[in-house]
PDB file of C-alpha atoms in Angstrom:
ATOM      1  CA  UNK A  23      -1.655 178.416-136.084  1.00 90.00           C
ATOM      2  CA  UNK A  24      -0.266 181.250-137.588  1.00 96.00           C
ATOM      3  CA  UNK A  25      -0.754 182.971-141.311  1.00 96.00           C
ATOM      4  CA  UNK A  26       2.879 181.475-142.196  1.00 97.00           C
ATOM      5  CA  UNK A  27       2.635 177.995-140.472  1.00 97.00           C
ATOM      6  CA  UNK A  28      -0.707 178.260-143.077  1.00 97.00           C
ATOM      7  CA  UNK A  29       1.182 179.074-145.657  1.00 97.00           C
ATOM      8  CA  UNK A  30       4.019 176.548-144.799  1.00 97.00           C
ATOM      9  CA  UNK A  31       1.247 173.781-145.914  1.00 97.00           C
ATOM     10  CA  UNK A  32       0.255 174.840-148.555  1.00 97.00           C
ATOM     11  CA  UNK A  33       3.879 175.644-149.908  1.00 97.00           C
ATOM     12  CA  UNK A  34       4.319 171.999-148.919  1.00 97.00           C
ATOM     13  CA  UNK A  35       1.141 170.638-150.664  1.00 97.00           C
ATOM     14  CA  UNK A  36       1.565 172.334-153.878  1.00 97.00           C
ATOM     15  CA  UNK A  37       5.120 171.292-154.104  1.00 96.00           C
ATOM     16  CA  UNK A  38       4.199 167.681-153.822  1.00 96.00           C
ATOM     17  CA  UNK A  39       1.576 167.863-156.170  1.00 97.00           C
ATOM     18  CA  UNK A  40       4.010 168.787-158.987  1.00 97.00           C
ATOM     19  CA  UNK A  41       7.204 167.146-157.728  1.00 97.00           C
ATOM     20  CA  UNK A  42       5.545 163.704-157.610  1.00 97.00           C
ATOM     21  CA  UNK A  43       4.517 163.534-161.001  1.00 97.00           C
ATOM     22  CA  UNK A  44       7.910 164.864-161.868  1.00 98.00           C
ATOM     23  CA  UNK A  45      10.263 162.536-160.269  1.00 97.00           C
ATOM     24  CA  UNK A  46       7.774 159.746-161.022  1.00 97.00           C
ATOM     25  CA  UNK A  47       8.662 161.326-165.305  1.00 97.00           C
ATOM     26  CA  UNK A  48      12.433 161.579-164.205  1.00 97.00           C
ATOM     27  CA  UNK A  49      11.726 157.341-162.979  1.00 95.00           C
ATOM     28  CA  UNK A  50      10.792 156.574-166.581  1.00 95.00           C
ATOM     29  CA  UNK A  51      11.979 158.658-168.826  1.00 96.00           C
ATOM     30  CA  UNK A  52      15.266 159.754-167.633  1.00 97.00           C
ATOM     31  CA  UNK A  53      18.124 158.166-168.972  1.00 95.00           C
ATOM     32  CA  UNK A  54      21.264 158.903-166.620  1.00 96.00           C
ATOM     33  CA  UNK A  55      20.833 155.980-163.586  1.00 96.00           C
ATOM     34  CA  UNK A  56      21.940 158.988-161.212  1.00 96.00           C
ATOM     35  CA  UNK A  57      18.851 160.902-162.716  1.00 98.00           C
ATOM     36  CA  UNK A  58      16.468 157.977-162.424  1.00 97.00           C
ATOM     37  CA  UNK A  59      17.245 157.435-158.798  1.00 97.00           C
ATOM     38  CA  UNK A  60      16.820 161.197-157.787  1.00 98.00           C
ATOM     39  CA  UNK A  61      13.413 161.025-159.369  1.00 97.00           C
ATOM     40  CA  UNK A  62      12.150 158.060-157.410  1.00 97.00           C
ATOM     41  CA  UNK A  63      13.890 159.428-153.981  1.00 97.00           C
ATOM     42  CA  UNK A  64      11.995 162.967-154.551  1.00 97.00           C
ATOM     43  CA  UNK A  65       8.469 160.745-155.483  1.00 97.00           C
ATOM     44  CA  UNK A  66       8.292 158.885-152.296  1.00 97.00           C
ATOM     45  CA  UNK A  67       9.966 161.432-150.285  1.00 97.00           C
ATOM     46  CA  UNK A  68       7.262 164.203-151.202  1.00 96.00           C
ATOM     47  CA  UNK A  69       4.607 161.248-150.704  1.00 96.00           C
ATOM     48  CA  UNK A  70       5.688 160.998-147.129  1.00 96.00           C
ATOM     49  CA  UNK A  71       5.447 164.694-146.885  1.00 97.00           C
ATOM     50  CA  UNK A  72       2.152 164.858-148.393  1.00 97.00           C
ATOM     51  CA  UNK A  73       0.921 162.344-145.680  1.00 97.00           C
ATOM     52  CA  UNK A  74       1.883 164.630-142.706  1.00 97.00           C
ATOM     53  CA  UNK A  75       0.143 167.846-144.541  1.00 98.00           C
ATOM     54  CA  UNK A  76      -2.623 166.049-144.848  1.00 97.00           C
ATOM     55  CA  UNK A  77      -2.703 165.086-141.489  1.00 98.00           C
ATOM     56  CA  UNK A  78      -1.836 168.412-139.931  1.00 98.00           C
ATOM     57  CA  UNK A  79      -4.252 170.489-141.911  1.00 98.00           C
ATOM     58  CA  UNK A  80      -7.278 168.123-140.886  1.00 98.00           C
ATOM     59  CA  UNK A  81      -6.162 168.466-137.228  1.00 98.00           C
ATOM     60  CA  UNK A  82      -6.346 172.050-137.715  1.00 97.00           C
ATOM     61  CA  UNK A  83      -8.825 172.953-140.595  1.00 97.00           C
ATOM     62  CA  UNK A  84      -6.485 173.834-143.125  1.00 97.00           C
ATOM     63  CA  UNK A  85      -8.020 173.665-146.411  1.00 97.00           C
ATOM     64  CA  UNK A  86      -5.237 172.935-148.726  1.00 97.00           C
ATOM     65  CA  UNK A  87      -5.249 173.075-152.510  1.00 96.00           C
ATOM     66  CA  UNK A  88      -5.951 170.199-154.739  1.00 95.00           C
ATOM     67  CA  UNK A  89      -3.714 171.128-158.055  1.00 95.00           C
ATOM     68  CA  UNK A  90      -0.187 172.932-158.302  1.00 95.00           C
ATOM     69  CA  UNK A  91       0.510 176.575-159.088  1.00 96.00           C
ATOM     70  CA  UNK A  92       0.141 177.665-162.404  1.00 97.00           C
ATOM     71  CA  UNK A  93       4.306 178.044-162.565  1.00 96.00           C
ATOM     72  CA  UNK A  94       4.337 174.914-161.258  1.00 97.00           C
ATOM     73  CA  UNK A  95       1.909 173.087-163.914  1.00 97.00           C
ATOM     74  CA  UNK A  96       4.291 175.114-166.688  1.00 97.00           C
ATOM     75  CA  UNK A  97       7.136 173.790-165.491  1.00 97.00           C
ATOM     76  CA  UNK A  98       5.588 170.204-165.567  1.00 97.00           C
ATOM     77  CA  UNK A  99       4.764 170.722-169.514  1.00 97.00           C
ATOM     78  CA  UNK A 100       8.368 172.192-170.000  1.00 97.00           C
ATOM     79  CA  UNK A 101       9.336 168.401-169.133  1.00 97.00           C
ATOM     80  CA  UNK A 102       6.840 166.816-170.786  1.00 97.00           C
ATOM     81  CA  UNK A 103       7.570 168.537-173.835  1.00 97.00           C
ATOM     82  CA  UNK A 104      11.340 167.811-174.061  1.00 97.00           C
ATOM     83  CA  UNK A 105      12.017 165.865-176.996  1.00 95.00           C
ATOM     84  CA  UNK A 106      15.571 163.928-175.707  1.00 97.00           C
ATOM     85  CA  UNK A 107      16.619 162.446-172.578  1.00 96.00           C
ATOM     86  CA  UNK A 108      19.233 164.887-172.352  1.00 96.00           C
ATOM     87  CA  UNK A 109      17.048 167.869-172.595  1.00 97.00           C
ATOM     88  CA  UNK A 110      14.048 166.509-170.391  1.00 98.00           C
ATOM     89  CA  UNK A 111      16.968 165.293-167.892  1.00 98.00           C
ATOM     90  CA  UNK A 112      18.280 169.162-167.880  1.00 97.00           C
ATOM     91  CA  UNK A 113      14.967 170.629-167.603  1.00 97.00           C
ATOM     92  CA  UNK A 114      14.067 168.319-164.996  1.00 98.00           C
ATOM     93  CA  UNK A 115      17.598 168.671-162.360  1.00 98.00           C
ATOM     94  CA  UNK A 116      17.362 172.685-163.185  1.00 98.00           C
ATOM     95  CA  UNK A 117      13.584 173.241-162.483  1.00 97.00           C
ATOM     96  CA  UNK A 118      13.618 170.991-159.293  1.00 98.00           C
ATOM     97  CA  UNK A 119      16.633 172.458-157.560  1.00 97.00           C
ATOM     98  CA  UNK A 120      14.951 175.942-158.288  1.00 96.00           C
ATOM     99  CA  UNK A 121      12.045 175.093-156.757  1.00 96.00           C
ATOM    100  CA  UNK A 122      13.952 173.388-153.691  1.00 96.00           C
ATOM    101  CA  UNK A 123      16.368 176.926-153.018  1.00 95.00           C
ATOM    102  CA  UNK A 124      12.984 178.445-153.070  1.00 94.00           C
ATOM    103  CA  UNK A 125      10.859 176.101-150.473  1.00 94.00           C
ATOM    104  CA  UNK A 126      14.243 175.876-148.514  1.00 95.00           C
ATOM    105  CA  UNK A 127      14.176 179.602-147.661  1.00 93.00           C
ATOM    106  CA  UNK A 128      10.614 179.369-146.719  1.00 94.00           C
ATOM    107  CA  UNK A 129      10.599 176.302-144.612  1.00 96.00           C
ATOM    108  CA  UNK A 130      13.715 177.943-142.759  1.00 95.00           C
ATOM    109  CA  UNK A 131      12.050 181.460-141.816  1.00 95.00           C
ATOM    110  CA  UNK A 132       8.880 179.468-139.948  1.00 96.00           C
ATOM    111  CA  UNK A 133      10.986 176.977-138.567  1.00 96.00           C
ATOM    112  CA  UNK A 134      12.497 179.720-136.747  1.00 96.00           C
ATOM    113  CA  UNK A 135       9.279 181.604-135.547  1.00 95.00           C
ATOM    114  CA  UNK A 136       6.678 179.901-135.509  1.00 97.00           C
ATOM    115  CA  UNK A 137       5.271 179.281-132.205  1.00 97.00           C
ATOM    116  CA  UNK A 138       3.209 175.648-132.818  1.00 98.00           C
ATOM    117  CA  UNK A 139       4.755 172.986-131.776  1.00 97.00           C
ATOM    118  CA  UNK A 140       3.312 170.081-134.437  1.00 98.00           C
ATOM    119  CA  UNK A 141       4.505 172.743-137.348  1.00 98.00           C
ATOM    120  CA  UNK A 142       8.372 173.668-136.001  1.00 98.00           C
ATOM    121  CA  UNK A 143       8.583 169.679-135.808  1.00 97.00           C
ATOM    122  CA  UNK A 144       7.142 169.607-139.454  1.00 98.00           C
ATOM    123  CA  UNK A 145       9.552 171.969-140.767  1.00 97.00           C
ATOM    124  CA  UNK A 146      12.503 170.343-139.439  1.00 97.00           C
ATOM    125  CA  UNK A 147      11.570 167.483-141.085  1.00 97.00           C
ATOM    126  CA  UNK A 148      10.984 169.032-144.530  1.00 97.00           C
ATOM    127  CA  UNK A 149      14.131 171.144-144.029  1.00 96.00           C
ATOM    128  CA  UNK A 150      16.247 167.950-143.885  1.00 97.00           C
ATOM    129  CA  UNK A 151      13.801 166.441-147.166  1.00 97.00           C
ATOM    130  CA  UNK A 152      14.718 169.445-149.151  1.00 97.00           C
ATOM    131  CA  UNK A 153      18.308 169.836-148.274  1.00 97.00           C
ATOM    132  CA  UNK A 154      18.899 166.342-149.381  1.00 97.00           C
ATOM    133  CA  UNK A 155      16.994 166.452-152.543  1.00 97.00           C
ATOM    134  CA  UNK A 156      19.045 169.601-153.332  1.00 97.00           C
ATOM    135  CA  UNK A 157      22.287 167.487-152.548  1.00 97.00           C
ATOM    136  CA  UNK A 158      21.144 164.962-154.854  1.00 98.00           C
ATOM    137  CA  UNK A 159      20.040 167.070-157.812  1.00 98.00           C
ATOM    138  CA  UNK A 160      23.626 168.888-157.563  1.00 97.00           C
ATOM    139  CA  UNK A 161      25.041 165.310-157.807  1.00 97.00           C
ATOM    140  CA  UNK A 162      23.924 164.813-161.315  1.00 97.00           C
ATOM    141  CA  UNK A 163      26.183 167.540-162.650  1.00 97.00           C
ATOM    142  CA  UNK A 164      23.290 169.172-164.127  1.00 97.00           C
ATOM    143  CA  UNK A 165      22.647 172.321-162.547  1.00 97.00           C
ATOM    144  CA  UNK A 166      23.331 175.132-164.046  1.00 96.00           C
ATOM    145  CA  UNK A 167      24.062 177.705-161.076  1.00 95.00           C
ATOM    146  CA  UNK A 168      24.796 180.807-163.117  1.00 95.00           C
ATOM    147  CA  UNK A 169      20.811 180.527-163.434  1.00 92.00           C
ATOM    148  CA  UNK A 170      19.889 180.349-160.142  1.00 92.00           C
ATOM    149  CA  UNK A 171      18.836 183.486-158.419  1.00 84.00           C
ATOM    150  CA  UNK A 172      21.499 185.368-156.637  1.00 81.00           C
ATOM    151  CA  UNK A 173      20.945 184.868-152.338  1.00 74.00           C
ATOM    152  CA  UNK A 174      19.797 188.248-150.862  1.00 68.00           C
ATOM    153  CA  UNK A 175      20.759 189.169-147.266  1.00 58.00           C
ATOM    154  CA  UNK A 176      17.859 191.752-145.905  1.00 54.00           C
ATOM    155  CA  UNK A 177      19.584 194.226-143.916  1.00 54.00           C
ATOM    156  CA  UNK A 178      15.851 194.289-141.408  1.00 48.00           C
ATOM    157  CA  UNK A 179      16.746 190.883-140.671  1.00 47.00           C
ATOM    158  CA  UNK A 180      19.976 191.494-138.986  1.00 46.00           C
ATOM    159  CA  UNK A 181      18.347 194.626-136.888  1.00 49.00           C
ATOM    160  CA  UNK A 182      15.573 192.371-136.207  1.00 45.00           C
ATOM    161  CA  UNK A 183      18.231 189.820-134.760  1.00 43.00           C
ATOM    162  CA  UNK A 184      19.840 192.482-132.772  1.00 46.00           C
ATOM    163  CA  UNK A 185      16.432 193.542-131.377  1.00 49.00           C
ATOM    164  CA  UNK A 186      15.650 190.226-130.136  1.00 44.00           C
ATOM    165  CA  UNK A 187      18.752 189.847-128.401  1.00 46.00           C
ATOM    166  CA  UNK A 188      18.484 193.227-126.869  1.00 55.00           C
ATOM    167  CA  UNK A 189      21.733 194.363-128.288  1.00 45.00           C
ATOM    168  CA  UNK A 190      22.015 198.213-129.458  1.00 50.00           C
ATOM    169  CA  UNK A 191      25.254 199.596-130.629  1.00 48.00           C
ATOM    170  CA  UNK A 192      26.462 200.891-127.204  1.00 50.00           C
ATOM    171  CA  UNK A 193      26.135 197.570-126.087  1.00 51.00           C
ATOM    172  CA  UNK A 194      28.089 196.082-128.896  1.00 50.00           C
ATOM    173  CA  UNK A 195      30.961 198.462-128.240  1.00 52.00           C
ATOM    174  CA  UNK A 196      30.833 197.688-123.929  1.00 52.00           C
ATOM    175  CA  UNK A 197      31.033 193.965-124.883  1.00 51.00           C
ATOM    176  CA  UNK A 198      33.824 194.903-127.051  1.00 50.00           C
ATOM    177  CA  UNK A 199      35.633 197.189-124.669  1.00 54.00           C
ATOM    178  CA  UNK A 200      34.878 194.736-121.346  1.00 54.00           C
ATOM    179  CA  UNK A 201      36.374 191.967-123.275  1.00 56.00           C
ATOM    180  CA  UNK A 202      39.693 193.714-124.322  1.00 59.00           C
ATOM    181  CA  UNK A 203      39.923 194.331-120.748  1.00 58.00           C
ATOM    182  CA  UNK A 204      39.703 190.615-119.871  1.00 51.00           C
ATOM    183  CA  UNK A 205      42.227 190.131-122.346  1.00 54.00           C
ATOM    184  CA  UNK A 206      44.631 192.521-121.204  1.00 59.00           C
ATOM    185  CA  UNK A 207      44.365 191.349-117.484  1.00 55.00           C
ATOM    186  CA  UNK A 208      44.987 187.888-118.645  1.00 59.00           C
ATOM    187  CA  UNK A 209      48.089 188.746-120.334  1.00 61.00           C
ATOM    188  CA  UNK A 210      49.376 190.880-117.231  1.00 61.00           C
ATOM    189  CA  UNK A 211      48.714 187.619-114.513  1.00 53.00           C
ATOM    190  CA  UNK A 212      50.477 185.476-116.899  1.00 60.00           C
ATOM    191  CA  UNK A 213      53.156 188.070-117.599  1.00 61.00           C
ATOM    192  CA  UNK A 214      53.406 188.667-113.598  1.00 65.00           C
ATOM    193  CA  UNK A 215      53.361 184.324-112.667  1.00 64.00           C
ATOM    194  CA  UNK A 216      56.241 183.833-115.066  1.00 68.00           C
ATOM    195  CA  UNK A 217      57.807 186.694-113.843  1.00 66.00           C
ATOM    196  CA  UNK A 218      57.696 185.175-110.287  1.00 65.00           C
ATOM    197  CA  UNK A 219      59.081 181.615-111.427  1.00 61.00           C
ATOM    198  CA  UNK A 220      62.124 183.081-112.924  1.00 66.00           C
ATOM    199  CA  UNK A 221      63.011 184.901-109.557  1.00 64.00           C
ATOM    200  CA  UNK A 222      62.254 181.755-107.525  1.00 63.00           C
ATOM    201  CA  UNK A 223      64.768 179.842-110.092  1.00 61.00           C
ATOM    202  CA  UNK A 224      67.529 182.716-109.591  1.00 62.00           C
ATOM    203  CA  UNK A 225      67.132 182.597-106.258  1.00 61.00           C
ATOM    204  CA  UNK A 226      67.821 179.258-106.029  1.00 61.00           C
ATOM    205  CA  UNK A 227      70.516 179.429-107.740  1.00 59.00           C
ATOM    206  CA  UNK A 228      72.343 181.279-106.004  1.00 57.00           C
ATOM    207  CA  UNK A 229      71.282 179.662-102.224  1.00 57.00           C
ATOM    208  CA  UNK A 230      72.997 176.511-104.348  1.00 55.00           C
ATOM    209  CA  UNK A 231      75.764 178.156-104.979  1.00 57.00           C
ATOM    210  CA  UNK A 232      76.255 179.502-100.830  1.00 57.00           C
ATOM    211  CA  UNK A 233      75.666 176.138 -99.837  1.00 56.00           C
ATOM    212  CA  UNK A 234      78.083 174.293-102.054  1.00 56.00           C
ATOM    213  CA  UNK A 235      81.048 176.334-102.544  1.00 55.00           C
ATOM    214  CA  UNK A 236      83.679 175.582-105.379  1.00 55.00           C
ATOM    215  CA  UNK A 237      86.473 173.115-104.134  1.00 54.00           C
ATOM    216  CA  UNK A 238      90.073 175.386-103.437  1.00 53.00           C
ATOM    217  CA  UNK A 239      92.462 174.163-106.037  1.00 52.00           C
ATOM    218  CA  UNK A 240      95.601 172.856-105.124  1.00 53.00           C
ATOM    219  CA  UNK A 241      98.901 175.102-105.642  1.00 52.00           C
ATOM    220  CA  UNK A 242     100.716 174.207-108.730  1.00 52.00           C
ATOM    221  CA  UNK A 243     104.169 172.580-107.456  1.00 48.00           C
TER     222      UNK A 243
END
């Protein structure tokens, strides 16, 4: 197991240890029925999650934490200390689906290298998790995306992809050039066949015509 399979469970751990309590707060004290629902669905769902953690750090001797990050604790006073269902509702959808975008990236990076079997299972399961309980938070209408942080695209990652699939840039350009190539030949054999079948049909024509000769016409009397 790997520093970032590691880190995967303890990403996962510490997010269930604050989003439990939260969507268990969103249960009660949420007002919206769309909000209420999200809260239980993110409760048991992070359960379940908790439950495999658990069960994959004691077959491996990962010692998790026991209590959430300090951001995360913050954020759970932030919604204890709304004073409206409105505001706790707001603080609640727009905290969560932070937190989600977040995990999501993270979950996505080792599900793609990670070489242990039990944790790319793991993280294909909480990839699915969290990209539903970022569909349903963006249900309630709540988020406020303008706040979210903007997506980066690391410029190392694409070279890295390139690397691993052996492609430099004189490659890129012989693919390029081989398959204009292809292209061009394909054009000329169908240029050439249609070619062919409109001599065949002239031809034809005109062994038609030598075979079956217009009838003389009578002399006008």
């Amino acid at each position: 197991m790997s520093d970032s399979d590691r880190d995967l469970l303890n990403r996962v751990r510490q997010a269930g240890l604050w989003e439990m309590p939260s969507g268990d707060m969103a249960r009660v004290r949420a007002q919206t029925p769309q909000v209420r629902d999200v809260g239980q669905t993110l409760m048991v769902d992070h359960g379940r999650l908790d439950v495999q953690v658990r069960q994959l750090a004691a077959k491996y001797g990962v010692v998790l934490p026991d209590q959430a990050t300090a951001d995360q604790q913050s954020w759970l006073a932030e919604e204890r200390a709304a004073t409206t269902t409105s505001d706790f509702e707001r603080v609640f959808v727009n905290r969560l689906r932070a937190a989600h975008g977040v995990i999501f990236a993270v979950i996505a990076q080792v599900r793609a290298g990670t070489r242990n079997d039990d944790i790319r299972a793991f993280a294909a399961t909480a990839n699915q998790v969290v990209l539903r309980h970022i569909s349903l938070l963006e249900s309630t209408g709540l988020v406020d995306y303008n706040a979210l942080p903007q997506p980066t695209v690391s410029s190392t990652a694409a070279t890295s992809a390139a690397s691993a699939l052996n492609l430099g840039s004189m490659d890129i350009a012989t693919s390029v050039a081989l398959g204009l190539l292809v292209c061009g030949a394909t054009l000329l054999v169908l240029w050439l066949i249609r070619n062919s079948a409109r001599r065949r049909h002239r031809s034809g024509e005109n062994h038609a015509r030598d075979r079956d000769p217009e009838p003389a016409k009578e002399p006008v009397r």
